[in-house]
Amino acid sequence: MIRSVLTQPARTRIENEHPASSPLSIHDMTVAYHRKPVIWDIDYTAPIGKLVAIVGPNGAGKSTLINAVLDLVPKASGEVRVFGEEYHKQRNRVGYVPQRESVDWDFPVNALNVVAMGLYRKIGWCFPVRRRHRQTAMEALDRVGMADYAKRQISQLSGGQQQRVFLARALVQDADLYLMDEPFAGVDASTERAIVEILRELRERGKTTLVVHHDLQTVTEYFDHVLLLNMRLVATGPTSEVFTRENLRKTYGGKLALLDQVGHKMTLGESGR
Amino acid sequence: MNSIPAWFGFVLVVVAVWFGQLETVTAAPRHDAPASRSLSRDRLEWPSWDDVSRTLLLRDYNTRIVAIGTTLLGVAAGTVGVFMLLRKRSLLGDVVSHSTLPGIAIAFIVMEMIEPGRGKWLPGLLIGALIAGLAGIVCTKLILRYTRIKEDAALAIVLSVFFGAGMSLFKAVQYIPSGSQAGLNHFILGKAASMVSADVWIIAEVSIVIVAITALLFKEFSLLSFDEKFAASQGWPIFRLDLLLMLLVAGVTVIGLQSVGLLLVVAMLITPAAAARFWTDRLGLTTLVAALLGGGGAFCGVLISAMYPRLAAGPVIVLTGVVFFLVSMFFGVRRGIVVRLATHRQLKAAVGRQHILRALFEFLEPQCDPNLPTSPQLVNHIVSASDLRPMRSWTLKRLRHLLRAAERSDFITAVRDGGYRLTVRGAELAHRVVRNHRLWELYLIEYADIAPSHVDRDADDIEHILAADVVESLERLLSQRYPHMTVPPSPHVIDATSELTTRQSAS
C-alpha cells in the first residue's frame, strides 16, 4: 500500500483530484488575458448526466471558462481533466457549440455543410465528405427540426435557425460532454423549446452538458445544476440548493467591484516592479 | 518585458527611415534608360488582322508559352484566393507579394557572390522571394502577437518596410558589375514577354502543386475559414494550416512575379474570388468559378497584350480580371446587382399589389352581406380611385400606377366613369392577402412576446412561416372575429355570385 503510493505519488494525487469518472474536473485554474486575470482559481467537478447552467454577469469569464477547458486560450495555471485525462486525449468525447456571433454567416455553405463540419475529425485528413456522412448530418438536422432547411445558404436562416444548425453540428460529434456558449442568446421561442428538448434528450442518454446561460428566469426550469461564476467560482451544486437569492446577490452584487479592485492592484504591483 | 514590443516597433521605424535615406541617396545619380527612346515607337497602334489571327490561334511560339504559364498562374491564384477572401485576409496577400522584393535582391547578391554572372538563375531568385514573402508574414504575426498594434497597421508597416528595403537593395545591386543587366526590375511590374519555356515549366509545376494541395485540404481550409475556434476545439492544427495557406499564397506570388509582377499579383488572388461570390453560394463552385475566372482572365489578358506589343502584359491581365469582376458584379446570378434590383422590383410590385387588393377588400367588406362568405360578393361592387385613396396614405399617382398594374394582371377590370371592379381571380387573391394579413396581426397580438424579427415576413403564405399548431389556433381566432374569412370560395358560390353580378349590373 505504502509502496504503491511512493512509486506513483503524482499519479495518485492527480487521480484523487480528478476522478476518472467525472466528465470534467477543473483544478485551480486561472486564466488571464494580457496579464489581467479573467477567472481565478476555479475548482470544479462536473456531475455525470446533468444539465449544468454556467451563470454570471457580463465579463464574469463564462466563455473564458469554456475556452480554457477546450485549450482555446492558454491557462495561467491549473489543470483540466476530461474523463480523467487531458483534453487533447479526449477530444472526440467533447462537443462544442461556439457563440453564434463568432462566425461569418455570409460564408458560402448551406446548413448541411455546416453540420457535416462536426464530422470532419472522424472523416480525417484529406478525405471528402461522403454520402453516409451527409446522411448523419441530415439526421442531426432533423433532430433539431431543421431538415427542411438543409440546402439553405446559412445567411438566409434566422438567428434561431442558425443556432439550431450549430447545435446539430455538435450533435453529430456524438460526444459525452457538451459545452455550449450561449445557445439561447437571441433565439425565438420555438428554437428555445427545441434546444431545451435536445438538452433533455442528451441528459436522458447520460450525457453531461454545460451551458452558458443568461436568462435567470429559466435556470430553475431548464437546469439541474448551476455554476455561479464571477471571476471566481461563487457557488456550485444542484439548482434547488444553490440557485438562491443570497448566492445570486454574491454573484451579481457588490463583489464585482471588490474583485476588480484586487485585480487592478495586482496588475499595478507587477508592472511597478 | 513589456517594453520589448515597443523597442521592436522603434527598431522597425529606424530601419525604415534608414532605408528611405539610402534610397534617396542612391537614386539621385541614375536616370532610367527608356527616356532616350523616340516618341513614335511608343505610340499605340491598332494590330493588323494578321497579328490578331496569329495571336488568337496561338501560332506564335512566344505567345503560346506566355499564355500557358499565365493561365496556370491565374487558375492557382483564383483557387487559393477564395480562402484568402473568405478568411478576410485579402491584404495579407499584398504583404506577401511586397515582402518578396528584398528576397529577390538578396538571392541575386548571394548567387553573384558564389559565382559571378550566375545571379539571374531563376529558381534561386524565386526561392529567395518565397523565403522573404514568408518572413513578411511571420513579421506580421509577431507584431500582432506581441504588441497591441491592430492588424491593418501591422500589415501596412510590414508591407512598406519590406518593400522599402527591397527597393534600396535593388539600387545597391546596380553597383554589382553584372547587376545592371539583371533585369530584376521586371519582377516589380512583371514582364511576361521575357518568359521562356523553362520558366513556364516552373510555373506549371508550382501551380499544379498549389491546386493539388488546395483540393486535398479543401475540407480543412474551409473549416479553418468558417469557424477557426471550432476547428481548434476539434484539434485541427490551425496554426500550421494557416501557415500552409500562407505558403500557398507565397507560392502564387512567386510564380506571378514574372508575368504580372509583385505589385499586381494580389489582384490575381482576390479579384477572381470576389467575382465568383456573385455567381454562387456554394464553396466548391465558388472555388471552381474563381479558378476559371482567374485562368480565363489571365489568358485573355495575355492575348490582348500580345496584340498590342507596347502594352505591358501585367496590367492588361489585371484589367481583364477587373472586367470579369465587373461583369460578375452586375450580372452574377446569385448576388449580382441586376438580380438584386430585379428581386427588389418584384418585391416592391408584390407589396403594391397586396396593398391595393387589401384596400379594395377592406373598402368593400362593410358593404357585403355579413351572413355570406365575403370574397364572392366582392365582384359585385364598383370602386373608384377616390374611394381607395383614404384607405392608405398613397399619392394619387402611386394609386393610379397600382390600379393600372392590377388591371394588367387581370385582378381588376375598368368599368365606366373611372370605376373598377374586382375580377373573380382578384377577389380570391384579395381574400387570401387579407386573410394572411389578419392572421399575422392576430399572431402579433397573441404571441407578442415572440420577437417578430425572427420571423421571415417576406414569405407569401403565413403557413410557411409559422408552426402548424400556431396557424391552427390563429385560424380558430380568425373565424371567431371574421366569420367568413377562412371559408374557401367554392365553385358553387362563385356561380351564385356571377348570377348576382349580372342581375345587379342589369338593374
mmCIF file of N, CA and C in Angstrom, chain A residues 34-35 67 70 72 87 91 96 98 100 102-110 114 117-121 123-129 149 153-156 158-160 166 169-170 173 181 186-189 193, chain B residues 2 83 86-88 145 147-148 215-217 219-223 225-230 232-237 241 277 280-284 286 334-335 449-451 453-456 464-465 467 469-470:
data_model
loop_
_atom_site.group_PDB
_atom_site.id
_atom_site.type_symbol
_atom_site.label_atom_id
_atom_site.label_comp_id
_atom_site.label_asym_id
_atom_site.label_seq_id
_atom_site.Cartn_x
_atom_site.Cartn_y
_atom_site.Cartn_z
ATOM 1 N N HIS A 34 -3.767 39.318 -21.466
ATOM 2 C CA HIS A 34 -2.874 40.464 -21.314
ATOM 3 C C HIS A 34 -2.547 40.697 -19.839
ATOM 4 N N ARG A 35 -2.287 39.639 -19.138
ATOM 5 C CA ARG A 35 -1.874 39.631 -17.726
ATOM 6 C C ARG A 35 -2.955 40.120 -16.790
ATOM 7 N N ASN A 67 -13.562 28.236 -23.038
ATOM 8 C CA ASN A 67 -12.416 28.306 -23.942
ATOM 9 C C ASN A 67 -11.163 27.694 -23.316
ATOM 10 N N LEU A 70 -11.265 23.963 -23.346
ATOM 11 C CA LEU A 70 -11.043 23.446 -24.699
ATOM 12 C C LEU A 70 -9.659 23.791 -25.242
ATOM 13 N N LEU A 72 -8.486 26.572 -25.967
ATOM 14 C CA LEU A 72 -8.519 27.628 -26.984
ATOM 15 C C LEU A 72 -7.797 28.879 -26.503
ATOM 16 N N TYR A 87 -7.438 17.207 -22.079
ATOM 17 C CA TYR A 87 -8.461 17.442 -23.107
ATOM 18 C C TYR A 87 -8.066 16.882 -24.463
ATOM 19 N N ARG A 91 -10.623 14.523 -26.961
ATOM 20 C CA ARG A 91 -11.330 15.457 -27.829
ATOM 21 C C ARG A 91 -12.612 14.901 -28.432
ATOM 22 N N TYR A 96 -18.776 20.877 -28.880
ATOM 23 C CA TYR A 96 -18.660 22.302 -28.560
ATOM 24 C C TYR A 96 -19.594 23.113 -29.444
ATOM 25 N N PRO A 98 -19.992 26.960 -30.249
ATOM 26 C CA PRO A 98 -19.491 28.321 -30.013
ATOM 27 C C PRO A 98 -20.639 29.338 -30.067
ATOM 28 N N ARG A 100 -22.908 32.120 -31.529
ATOM 29 C CA ARG A 100 -23.347 32.263 -32.908
ATOM 30 C C ARG A 100 -22.638 33.426 -33.602
ATOM 31 N N SER A 102 -19.703 34.312 -33.419
ATOM 32 C CA SER A 102 -18.262 34.143 -33.625
ATOM 33 C C SER A 102 -17.912 33.818 -35.077
ATOM 34 N N VAL A 103 -18.898 33.563 -35.922
ATOM 35 C CA VAL A 103 -18.563 33.243 -37.311
ATOM 36 C C VAL A 103 -19.278 34.187 -38.270
ATOM 37 N N ASP A 104 -18.796 34.161 -39.522
ATOM 38 C CA ASP A 104 -19.377 34.978 -40.590
ATOM 39 C C ASP A 104 -20.466 34.149 -41.275
ATOM 40 N N TRP A 105 -21.721 34.537 -41.077
ATOM 41 C CA TRP A 105 -22.818 33.724 -41.617
ATOM 42 C C TRP A 105 -23.026 33.976 -43.101
ATOM 43 N N ASP A 106 -22.223 34.823 -43.683
ATOM 44 C CA ASP A 106 -22.306 35.062 -45.118
ATOM 45 C C ASP A 106 -21.455 34.052 -45.897
ATOM 46 N N PHE A 107 -20.856 33.145 -45.185
ATOM 47 C CA PHE A 107 -19.966 32.144 -45.787
ATOM 48 C C PHE A 107 -20.744 31.275 -46.786
ATOM 49 N N PRO A 108 -20.125 30.969 -47.951
ATOM 50 C CA PRO A 108 -20.876 30.233 -48.980
ATOM 51 C C PRO A 108 -21.040 28.741 -48.700
ATOM 52 N N VAL A 109 -21.786 28.399 -47.673
ATOM 53 C CA VAL A 109 -22.105 26.989 -47.407
ATOM 54 C C VAL A 109 -23.573 26.905 -47.012
ATOM 55 N N ASN A 110 -24.150 25.709 -47.094
ATOM 56 C CA ASN A 110 -25.524 25.544 -46.634
ATOM 57 C C ASN A 110 -25.547 24.878 -45.258
ATOM 58 N N VAL A 114 -22.502 22.878 -42.871
ATOM 59 C CA VAL A 114 -22.026 23.291 -41.552
ATOM 60 C C VAL A 114 -22.125 22.127 -40.572
ATOM 61 N N MET A 117 -19.437 19.623 -40.767
ATOM 62 C CA MET A 117 -18.148 20.010 -40.192
ATOM 63 C C MET A 117 -17.890 19.300 -38.858
ATOM 64 N N GLY A 118 -18.955 18.961 -38.157
ATOM 65 C CA GLY A 118 -18.801 18.225 -36.907
ATOM 66 C C GLY A 118 -18.215 16.843 -37.109
ATOM 67 N N LEU A 119 -18.250 16.360 -38.355
ATOM 68 C CA LEU A 119 -17.744 15.012 -38.647
ATOM 69 C C LEU A 119 -16.346 15.033 -39.233
ATOM 70 N N TYR A 120 -15.819 16.211 -39.513
ATOM 71 C CA TYR A 120 -14.528 16.309 -40.218
ATOM 72 C C TYR A 120 -13.432 15.510 -39.526
ATOM 73 N N ARG A 121 -13.405 15.572 -38.194
ATOM 74 C CA ARG A 121 -12.356 14.856 -37.466
ATOM 75 C C ARG A 121 -12.474 13.356 -37.723
ATOM 76 N N ILE A 123 -13.881 11.976 -40.322
ATOM 77 C CA ILE A 123 -13.569 11.716 -41.729
ATOM 78 C C ILE A 123 -12.058 11.685 -41.933
ATOM 79 N N GLY A 124 -11.354 12.571 -41.248
ATOM 80 C CA GLY A 124 -9.898 12.555 -41.305
ATOM 81 C C GLY A 124 -9.318 13.437 -42.399
ATOM 82 N N TRP A 125 -8.006 13.622 -42.324
ATOM 83 C CA TRP A 125 -7.286 14.473 -43.265
ATOM 84 C C TRP A 125 -7.589 14.094 -44.705
ATOM 85 N N CYS A 126 -7.837 15.084 -45.516
ATOM 86 C CA CYS A 126 -7.906 14.963 -46.978
ATOM 87 C C CYS A 126 -9.094 14.182 -47.528
ATOM 88 N N PHE A 127 -9.721 13.319 -46.731
ATOM 89 C CA PHE A 127 -10.850 12.571 -47.276
ATOM 90 C C PHE A 127 -12.069 13.476 -47.418
ATOM 91 N N PRO A 128 -12.827 13.286 -48.487
ATOM 92 C CA PRO A 128 -14.007 14.152 -48.679
ATOM 93 C C PRO A 128 -15.199 13.687 -47.838
ATOM 94 N N VAL A 129 -16.196 14.565 -47.737
ATOM 95 C CA VAL A 129 -17.453 14.213 -47.057
ATOM 96 C C VAL A 129 -18.233 13.270 -47.970
ATOM 97 N N TYR A 149 -34.505 22.786 -44.070
ATOM 98 C CA TYR A 149 -33.643 23.911 -44.420
ATOM 99 C C TYR A 149 -32.234 23.471 -44.784
ATOM 100 N N GLN A 153 -28.727 28.386 -47.903
ATOM 101 C CA GLN A 153 -27.470 29.056 -47.580
ATOM 102 C C GLN A 153 -27.615 29.666 -46.186
ATOM 103 N N ILE A 154 -26.567 29.580 -45.382
ATOM 104 C CA ILE A 154 -26.732 29.877 -43.968
ATOM 105 C C ILE A 154 -27.097 31.326 -43.680
ATOM 106 N N SER A 155 -26.804 32.255 -44.594
ATOM 107 C CA SER A 155 -27.176 33.645 -44.323
ATOM 108 C C SER A 155 -28.683 33.842 -44.458
ATOM 109 N N GLN A 156 -29.354 32.883 -45.103
ATOM 110 C CA GLN A 156 -30.802 33.009 -45.265
ATOM 111 C C GLN A 156 -31.579 32.359 -44.129
ATOM 112 N N SER A 158 -32.766 32.346 -40.053
ATOM 113 C CA SER A 158 -32.938 33.294 -38.955
ATOM 114 C C SER A 158 -31.951 32.953 -37.840
ATOM 115 N N GLY A 159 -31.814 33.863 -36.888
ATOM 116 C CA GLY A 159 -30.866 33.648 -35.801
ATOM 117 C C GLY A 159 -31.105 32.328 -35.076
ATOM 118 N N GLY A 160 -32.359 32.043 -34.794
ATOM 119 C CA GLY A 160 -32.694 30.803 -34.095
ATOM 120 C C GLY A 160 -32.334 29.584 -34.933
ATOM 121 N N PHE A 166 -25.901 25.095 -35.473
ATOM 122 C CA PHE A 166 -24.711 24.917 -34.627
ATOM 123 C C PHE A 166 -24.906 23.760 -33.652
ATOM 124 N N ARG A 169 -24.508 20.540 -35.396
ATOM 125 C CA ARG A 169 -23.105 20.236 -35.670
ATOM 126 C C ARG A 169 -22.444 19.584 -34.463
ATOM 127 N N ALA A 170 -22.850 20.024 -33.259
ATOM 128 C CA ALA A 170 -22.304 19.395 -32.052
ATOM 129 C C ALA A 170 -22.890 18.003 -31.861
ATOM 130 N N GLN A 173 -21.223 15.048 -33.482
ATOM 131 C CA GLN A 173 -19.960 14.620 -32.871
ATOM 132 C C GLN A 173 -20.186 13.441 -31.922
ATOM 133 N N ASP A 181 -21.865 27.639 -25.646
ATOM 134 C CA ASP A 181 -21.684 29.048 -25.289
ATOM 135 C C ASP A 181 -22.911 29.853 -25.723
ATOM 136 N N GLY A 186 -30.648 35.356 -28.154
ATOM 137 C CA GLY A 186 -31.320 35.907 -29.328
ATOM 138 C C GLY A 186 -32.052 34.898 -30.177
ATOM 139 N N VAL A 187 -32.642 33.859 -29.562
ATOM 140 C CA VAL A 187 -33.403 32.904 -30.361
ATOM 141 C C VAL A 187 -34.896 33.076 -30.088
ATOM 142 N N ASP A 188 -35.710 32.594 -31.036
ATOM 143 C CA ASP A 188 -37.153 32.706 -30.869
ATOM 144 C C ASP A 188 -37.659 31.592 -29.955
ATOM 145 N N ALA A 189 -38.928 31.693 -29.576
ATOM 146 C CA ALA A 189 -39.481 30.772 -28.588
ATOM 147 C C ALA A 189 -39.448 29.325 -29.067
ATOM 148 N N ARG A 193 -37.539 26.192 -27.271
ATOM 149 C CA ARG A 193 -38.176 24.911 -26.914
ATOM 150 C C ARG A 193 -37.410 23.746 -27.526
ATOM 151 N N ASN B 2 7.588 44.184 -20.789
ATOM 152 C CA ASN B 2 6.553 44.893 -21.522
ATOM 153 C C ASN B 2 7.115 45.827 -22.596
ATOM 154 N N PHE B 83 -9.872 31.318 -50.433
ATOM 155 C CA PHE B 83 -9.715 31.168 -48.992
ATOM 156 C C PHE B 83 -9.155 32.432 -48.345
ATOM 157 N N LEU B 86 -12.228 34.597 -48.048
ATOM 158 C CA LEU B 86 -13.161 34.144 -47.025
ATOM 159 C C LEU B 86 -12.588 34.302 -45.623
ATOM 160 N N ARG B 87 -11.268 34.220 -45.515
ATOM 161 C CA ARG B 87 -10.645 34.436 -44.200
ATOM 162 C C ARG B 87 -10.472 35.922 -43.909
ATOM 163 N N LYS B 88 -10.906 36.756 -44.839
ATOM 164 C CA LYS B 88 -10.761 38.203 -44.714
ATOM 165 C C LYS B 88 -9.292 38.575 -44.573
ATOM 166 N N ARG B 145 1.054 39.441 -32.360
ATOM 167 C CA ARG B 145 1.038 38.634 -31.158
ATOM 168 C C ARG B 145 1.633 39.362 -29.958
ATOM 169 N N THR B 147 2.418 42.792 -29.706
ATOM 170 C CA THR B 147 2.078 44.195 -29.444
ATOM 171 C C THR B 147 0.575 44.338 -29.522
ATOM 172 N N ARG B 148 0.121 45.542 -29.219
ATOM 173 C CA ARG B 148 -1.317 45.773 -29.327
ATOM 174 C C ARG B 148 -1.649 46.514 -30.610
ATOM 175 N N ALA B 215 -6.946 21.322 -53.229
ATOM 176 C CA ALA B 215 -8.017 20.338 -53.428
ATOM 177 C C ALA B 215 -8.000 19.303 -52.314
ATOM 178 N N LEU B 216 -6.806 18.832 -51.956
ATOM 179 C CA LEU B 216 -6.709 17.801 -50.914
ATOM 180 C C LEU B 216 -7.168 18.334 -49.564
ATOM 181 N N LEU B 217 -6.802 19.565 -49.260
ATOM 182 C CA LEU B 217 -7.129 20.125 -47.947
ATOM 183 C C LEU B 217 -8.341 21.051 -48.017
ATOM 184 N N LYS B 219 -11.489 20.608 -47.439
ATOM 185 C CA LYS B 219 -12.349 20.494 -46.254
ATOM 186 C C LYS B 219 -11.706 21.221 -45.078
ATOM 187 N N GLU B 220 -10.410 21.012 -44.890
ATOM 188 C CA GLU B 220 -9.715 21.608 -43.753
ATOM 189 C C GLU B 220 -9.662 23.132 -43.890
ATOM 190 N N PHE B 221 -9.329 23.602 -45.098
ATOM 191 C CA PHE B 221 -9.255 25.049 -45.307
ATOM 192 C C PHE B 221 -10.625 25.698 -45.140
ATOM 193 N N SER B 222 -11.667 25.009 -45.584
ATOM 194 C CA SER B 222 -12.981 25.624 -45.462
ATOM 195 C C SER B 222 -13.388 25.721 -43.998
ATOM 196 N N LEU B 223 -13.083 24.695 -43.212
ATOM 197 C CA LEU B 223 -13.395 24.757 -41.778
ATOM 198 C C LEU B 223 -12.584 25.860 -41.110
ATOM 199 N N SER B 225 -11.517 28.543 -42.456
ATOM 200 C CA SER B 225 -12.013 29.853 -42.855
ATOM 201 C C SER B 225 -13.356 30.162 -42.204
ATOM 202 N N PHE B 226 -14.187 29.159 -42.026
ATOM 203 C CA PHE B 226 -15.528 29.415 -41.493
ATOM 204 C C PHE B 226 -15.509 29.585 -39.987
ATOM 205 N N ASP B 227 -14.887 28.655 -39.272
ATOM 206 C CA ASP B 227 -15.005 28.664 -37.818
ATOM 207 C C ASP B 227 -13.703 28.162 -37.193
ATOM 208 N N GLU B 228 -12.777 29.089 -37.049
ATOM 209 C CA GLU B 228 -11.449 28.750 -36.553
ATOM 210 C C GLU B 228 -11.501 28.154 -35.147
ATOM 211 N N LYS B 229 -12.385 28.713 -34.330
ATOM 212 C CA LYS B 229 -12.483 28.266 -32.939
ATOM 213 C C LYS B 229 -12.943 26.821 -32.850
ATOM 214 N N PHE B 230 -13.965 26.517 -33.632
ATOM 215 C CA PHE B 230 -14.473 25.147 -33.629
ATOM 216 C C PHE B 230 -13.399 24.201 -34.150
ATOM 217 N N ALA B 232 -10.234 24.545 -33.926
ATOM 218 C CA ALA B 232 -9.231 24.359 -32.876
ATOM 219 C C ALA B 232 -9.739 23.409 -31.801
ATOM 220 N N SER B 233 -11.022 23.539 -31.452
ATOM 221 C CA SER B 233 -11.559 22.677 -30.403
ATOM 222 C C SER B 233 -11.587 21.223 -30.857
ATOM 223 N N GLN B 234 -11.686 21.010 -32.155
ATOM 224 C CA GLN B 234 -11.656 19.650 -32.681
ATOM 225 C C GLN B 234 -10.247 19.114 -32.811
ATOM 226 N N GLY B 235 -9.269 19.967 -32.584
ATOM 227 C CA GLY B 235 -7.893 19.517 -32.618
ATOM 228 C C GLY B 235 -7.222 19.667 -33.964
ATOM 229 N N TRP B 236 -7.822 20.395 -34.892
ATOM 230 C CA TRP B 236 -7.104 20.662 -36.144
ATOM 231 C C TRP B 236 -5.972 21.632 -35.843
ATOM 232 N N PRO B 237 -4.791 21.395 -36.406
ATOM 233 C CA PRO B 237 -3.660 22.295 -36.134
ATOM 234 C C PRO B 237 -3.826 23.599 -36.900
ATOM 235 N N LEU B 241 -2.083 24.943 -40.412
ATOM 236 C CA LEU B 241 -2.923 25.059 -41.608
ATOM 237 C C LEU B 241 -2.857 26.482 -42.164
ATOM 238 N N ARG B 277 -18.019 35.059 -56.017
ATOM 239 C CA ARG B 277 -19.067 35.121 -54.989
ATOM 240 C C ARG B 277 -20.387 35.638 -55.550
ATOM 241 N N THR B 280 -22.375 32.226 -57.120
ATOM 242 C CA THR B 280 -22.837 31.031 -56.412
ATOM 243 C C THR B 280 -22.720 31.197 -54.905
ATOM 244 N N ASP B 281 -23.507 30.387 -54.194
ATOM 245 C CA ASP B 281 -23.466 30.363 -52.736
ATOM 246 C C ASP B 281 -22.854 29.068 -52.226
ATOM 247 N N ARG B 282 -22.219 28.328 -53.137
ATOM 248 C CA ARG B 282 -21.612 27.069 -52.696
ATOM 249 C C ARG B 282 -20.101 27.189 -52.779
ATOM 250 N N LEU B 283 -19.436 26.662 -51.762
ATOM 251 C CA LEU B 283 -17.997 26.874 -51.668
ATOM 252 C C LEU B 283 -17.240 26.185 -52.796
ATOM 253 N N GLY B 284 -17.609 24.939 -53.078
ATOM 254 C CA GLY B 284 -16.925 24.202 -54.131
ATOM 255 C C GLY B 284 -17.049 24.932 -55.465
ATOM 256 N N THR B 286 -17.808 28.104 -55.889
ATOM 257 C CA THR B 286 -17.104 29.383 -55.800
ATOM 258 C C THR B 286 -15.650 29.200 -56.204
ATOM 259 N N ARG B 334 -26.302 35.013 -58.603
ATOM 260 C CA ARG B 334 -26.657 34.825 -57.205
ATOM 261 C C ARG B 334 -26.785 36.168 -56.458
ATOM 262 N N ARG B 335 -25.756 37.000 -56.612
ATOM 263 C CA ARG B 335 -25.763 38.234 -55.851
ATOM 264 C C ARG B 335 -25.492 39.439 -56.723
ATOM 265 N N ASP B 449 -44.904 38.163 -27.269
ATOM 266 C CA ASP B 449 -43.612 38.018 -26.591
ATOM 267 C C ASP B 449 -42.560 37.425 -27.507
ATOM 268 N N ILE B 450 -42.991 36.883 -28.639
ATOM 269 C CA ILE B 450 -42.012 36.336 -29.582
ATOM 270 C C ILE B 450 -41.519 37.470 -30.469
ATOM 271 N N ALA B 451 -40.227 37.584 -30.578
ATOM 272 C CA ALA B 451 -39.680 38.676 -31.371
ATOM 273 C C ALA B 451 -40.061 38.494 -32.836
ATOM 274 N N SER B 453 -38.917 39.902 -35.298
ATOM 275 C CA SER B 453 -37.757 39.989 -36.178
ATOM 276 C C SER B 453 -37.223 38.610 -36.533
ATOM 277 N N HIS B 454 -37.644 37.606 -35.766
ATOM 278 C CA HIS B 454 -37.145 36.268 -36.054
ATOM 279 C C HIS B 454 -38.071 35.501 -36.971
ATOM 280 N N VAL B 455 -39.049 36.184 -37.508
ATOM 281 C CA VAL B 455 -39.949 35.531 -38.438
ATOM 282 C C VAL B 455 -39.797 36.211 -39.790
ATOM 283 N N ASP B 456 -39.693 35.391 -40.808
ATOM 284 C CA ASP B 456 -39.487 35.910 -42.152
ATOM 285 C C ASP B 456 -40.807 36.434 -42.695
ATOM 286 N N HIS B 464 -46.298 29.024 -44.081
ATOM 287 C CA HIS B 464 -44.907 28.607 -44.285
ATOM 288 C C HIS B 464 -43.985 29.211 -43.250
ATOM 289 N N ILE B 465 -44.468 30.248 -42.599
ATOM 290 C CA ILE B 465 -43.612 30.951 -41.650
ATOM 291 C C ILE B 465 -43.787 30.397 -40.245
ATOM 292 N N ALA B 467 -45.373 27.765 -37.196
ATOM 293 C CA ALA B 467 -45.588 26.350 -36.949
ATOM 294 C C ALA B 467 -47.074 26.012 -37.132
ATOM 295 N N ASP B 469 -49.253 24.273 -35.470
ATOM 296 C CA ASP B 469 -50.188 24.429 -34.350
ATOM 297 C C ASP B 469 -50.539 25.899 -34.123
ATOM 298 N N VAL B 470 -49.571 26.783 -34.382
ATOM 299 C CA VAL B 470 -49.828 28.213 -34.221
ATOM 300 C C VAL B 470 -50.859 28.671 -35.239
#
